[in-house]
DNA sequence: TTGAAAGCGGTACCAT
DNA sequence: ATGGTACCGCTTTCAA
């Protein structure tokens, strides 16, 4: 079609007025037709003319103008931080997106890396979202919550481990994963448990709470938990394995199966026997755990389906009010195999 | 603060008019002050009063109103499909986001799963983005490109393997990964090469082009490529390994290191020797490849840094025109280890 | 059945 | 130095 190189003055963007002019009707009529507004009766002939004109011009309505006029949006904002979230969260986002789309919301992920929490909240509020879902890696202050509410957000939801004053919380508490692993190891008689906490940025968001959960579960039973910082790096793992015996630990929980594999390999190279000398438990139930020898015992975090979450958001939007609710989206379960 | 349960009539969202009233000035003055507009000279006292009023009211400007007035946005739209993109793309997105933020663009990821390509393009156009970056998994038709351009998008960029008529293309051609693997295997004397192409949805986006690239490279050399469909599943891998010898292949390229691990384990359980009987090459250079025995030879896809991409977008936005450019973002390189 | 016009919130021109 | 006001594109009464 338009083979011409772009003009220095680009063709103006067609508006509903242009459509009206081309179809020989008023802007009001254009609006009625294109929105299938049934309260007004428009003749079939006019309908056709308007639609044709819109198509010919390549007319697309201006979302900002529309929502400005309407006084509200159907935008659900999902801020995203600089580093990607843990996989279970990704899955929630993906399902949530689909569920909200079905309910006719517009889901927008908004890059907010590098902003201070309150700045970020203001930036989100500028978009006048009807709901905001804050991921675990980003923080929302009570002030931020207030700004969003005052700017018209009918649902403010956090997905982190700890709820924010006044916001609804859908807790994905990764601490339960660590706690679950430790309880399993305690049941098997382990008393001195190392927890591999990656220093890595990518893994950090889920690792820190998992370590925390492990620690608390151990404390409650009077057992010992020792944090083992480890880079995702063969040399670092070999180093850890080399001086293993002097730590006198009888079990390790790695916050992730991939770290478990790394450590398992290092143990094997160093002659430390798994599970004989040390029990090993990973997390996330990745396929690779099944392929290792010994097969890897792991903790699987199961996420509640996100469709109800989408419906909760919709309910909050249509009927706001009621006290903040807290739900737990995550349930942890041990998948026992051979390593521990 | 507002401990009261939400009123049936929620407090109205404060506007610049409210700020003006509270500060005892006009809306114009409010605008000047809050935008640090230097062309107008505003007394320091007034400035302070306005800022204070804005803070007290929790005023946040309305992005839609602003861009409506301005006639343009600084929104760069990154549509996202239903299934997540391959990791290298994720990285590009993440860097791109940071780069564009530095250039003062607003990056918005817009969930577009389940829409037909042309519908999707219209939905994108409604947001009047100044630039659109279409990921590999989504398709853009020439019509879609035209709609976006007509609605004011100054840069339309595709990241897929094949360029779209009239759009700028930043090619991330995964075919090169497959071709690279095959060339390596050919150089080592292999002539009958199996290519594991996951039936899985998650891996499919990058796997299909990788298979395609492998095929073409083999054809050129008169070698044979045999696609090996494989689910990410131990039983399926065992099945493949059990009847391995009758296929008489001397090499396998798996479109991903994880599949390579799966297959390697199956080979070992079935007594097929790697690399003695069959050479094995993976892709993506995951850490686990280094941990396998034999260590996994792999193809690493290196992505050009995204900062220049952000700058390209900025250049296209500020000075549109010029013919569509094509850049290649991906370079593949073999990391030779022990498996093939 | 259709059209004229007000107004959503913010910006920028032109007065004062 | 500040205020009045037109206008961006769209929807929605109200009148014809």
Coordinates of C-alpha atoms in Angstrom, one line a residue, chain B residues 67-203:
Chain B
X67 CA -0.8 13.1 26.4
X68 CA -4.1 13.9 24.9
X69 CA -3.2 17.6 25.2
X70 CA 0.4 17.0 24.1
X71 CA -0.8 15.1 21.0
X72 CA 1.9 12.5 21.5
X73 CA 3.0 10.0 24.2
X74 CA 6.4 8.8 25.1
X75 CA 5.2 5.3 25.4
X76 CA 7.1 2.5 23.9
X77 CA 4.9 -0.5 23.7
X78 CA 6.2 -4.0 24.1
X79 CA 3.4 -6.4 23.4
X80 CA 3.7 -9.8 25.1
X81 CA 2.1 -13.0 24.0
X82 CA 0.5 -15.8 26.0
X83 CA 3.6 -17.9 26.3
X84 CA 6.9 -16.4 27.6
X85 CA 9.6 -15.7 25.1
X86 CA 12.9 -17.4 25.0
X87 CA 15.5 -16.3 27.6
X88 CA 17.7 -14.2 25.2
X89 CA 14.7 -12.2 24.3
X90 CA 13.8 -11.7 28.0
X91 CA 17.3 -10.3 28.4
X92 CA 16.9 -7.9 25.5
X93 CA 13.6 -6.7 26.9
X94 CA 15.0 -6.1 30.3
X95 CA 18.0 -4.1 29.0
X96 CA 15.8 -2.3 26.5
X97 CA 13.5 -1.3 29.3
X98 CA 16.4 0.2 31.3
X99 CA 17.8 1.9 28.2
X100 CA 14.6 3.5 27.2
X101 CA 13.9 4.7 30.8
X102 CA 17.2 6.5 30.7
X103 CA 16.0 8.2 27.6
X104 CA 12.8 9.2 29.4
X105 CA 10.4 6.8 27.6
X106 CA 7.7 5.0 29.4
X107 CA 8.0 1.3 28.7
X108 CA 4.8 -0.6 28.8
X109 CA 4.3 -4.3 28.3
X110 CA 0.9 -5.1 27.0
X111 CA -0.6 -8.5 27.2
X112 CA -1.9 -9.5 23.8
X113 CA -2.4 -13.2 24.1
X114 CA -5.3 -14.7 22.2
X115 CA -5.8 -11.8 19.8
X116 CA -5.6 -12.2 16.0
X117 CA -2.6 -10.2 14.7
X118 CA -4.7 -7.4 13.2
X119 CA -6.9 -7.1 16.2
X120 CA -3.8 -7.0 18.3
X121 CA -2.3 -4.2 16.2
X122 CA -5.4 -2.1 16.6
X123 CA -5.4 -2.7 20.3
X124 CA -1.8 -1.5 20.4
X125 CA -2.6 1.5 18.2
X126 CA -5.3 2.6 20.7
X127 CA -2.6 3.5 23.2
X128 CA -0.9 5.7 20.6
X129 CA 2.6 4.5 21.4
X130 CA 5.4 6.4 19.9
X131 CA 7.2 3.1 19.2
X132 CA 6.3 -0.6 19.2
X133 CA 8.6 -3.5 19.6
X134 CA 7.0 -6.7 18.5
X135 CA 8.5 -9.9 20.0
X136 CA 9.3 -13.0 18.0
X137 CA 6.3 -14.9 19.2
X138 CA 3.8 -12.3 18.0
X139 CA 3.2 -11.6 14.4
X140 CA 2.8 -8.3 12.7
X141 CA 1.1 -8.1 9.3
X142 CA 1.8 -5.3 6.8
X143 CA -1.7 -4.1 7.6
X144 CA -0.9 -4.1 11.3
X145 CA 2.3 -2.1 10.6
X146 CA 0.2 0.4 8.6
X147 CA -2.3 0.8 11.4
X148 CA 0.4 1.5 13.9
X149 CA 2.2 4.0 11.6
X150 CA -1.1 5.8 10.8
X151 CA -1.9 6.1 14.5
X152 CA 1.3 7.9 15.1
X153 CA 3.9 5.2 15.9
X154 CA 7.2 6.6 14.7
X155 CA 9.1 3.4 15.0
X156 CA 7.8 -0.1 14.4
X157 CA 10.3 -2.8 15.2
X158 CA 10.1 -6.5 14.9
X159 CA 12.3 -8.9 16.8
X160 CA 11.3 -12.0 15.0
X161 CA 13.3 -14.0 12.5
X162 CA 11.7 -12.6 9.4
X163 CA 11.2 -8.8 8.8
X164 CA 7.8 -7.3 8.1
X165 CA 7.3 -5.1 5.1
X166 CA 7.9 -1.6 6.1
X167 CA 8.9 -2.2 9.7
X168 CA 12.4 -1.9 11.1
X169 CA 13.7 -5.3 12.0
X170 CA 16.1 -6.3 14.8
X171 CA 16.5 -9.8 13.8
X172 CA 17.2 -12.4 16.5
X173 CA 17.5 -15.2 14.1
X174 CA 17.6 -18.4 16.1
X175 CA 18.3 -20.3 12.9
X176 CA 21.8 -19.3 13.2
X177 CA 22.1 -21.3 16.4
X178 CA 21.0 -24.5 14.7
X179 CA 23.3 -23.8 11.7
X180 CA 26.2 -23.2 14.0
X181 CA 25.7 -26.5 15.8
X182 CA 25.5 -28.4 12.5
X183 CA 28.5 -26.9 11.0
X184 CA 30.5 -27.9 14.1
X185 CA 29.2 -31.5 13.8
X186 CA 30.0 -31.6 10.1
X187 CA 33.5 -30.4 10.8
X188 CA 33.9 -33.3 13.2
X189 CA 32.9 -35.7 10.5
X190 CA 29.3 -36.3 11.4
X191 CA 26.9 -36.9 8.4
X192 CA 23.7 -38.1 9.9
X193 CA 22.4 -35.7 12.5
X194 CA 19.4 -35.9 14.6
X195 CA 17.8 -32.7 15.8
X196 CA 15.7 -32.8 18.9
X197 CA 12.8 -30.5 18.4
X198 CA 10.6 -30.3 21.5
X199 CA 6.9 -30.6 21.0
X200 CA 6.6 -28.5 24.1
X201 CA 4.9 -25.2 23.8
X202 CA 7.3 -23.3 26.1
X203 CA 10.4 -24.2 24.1

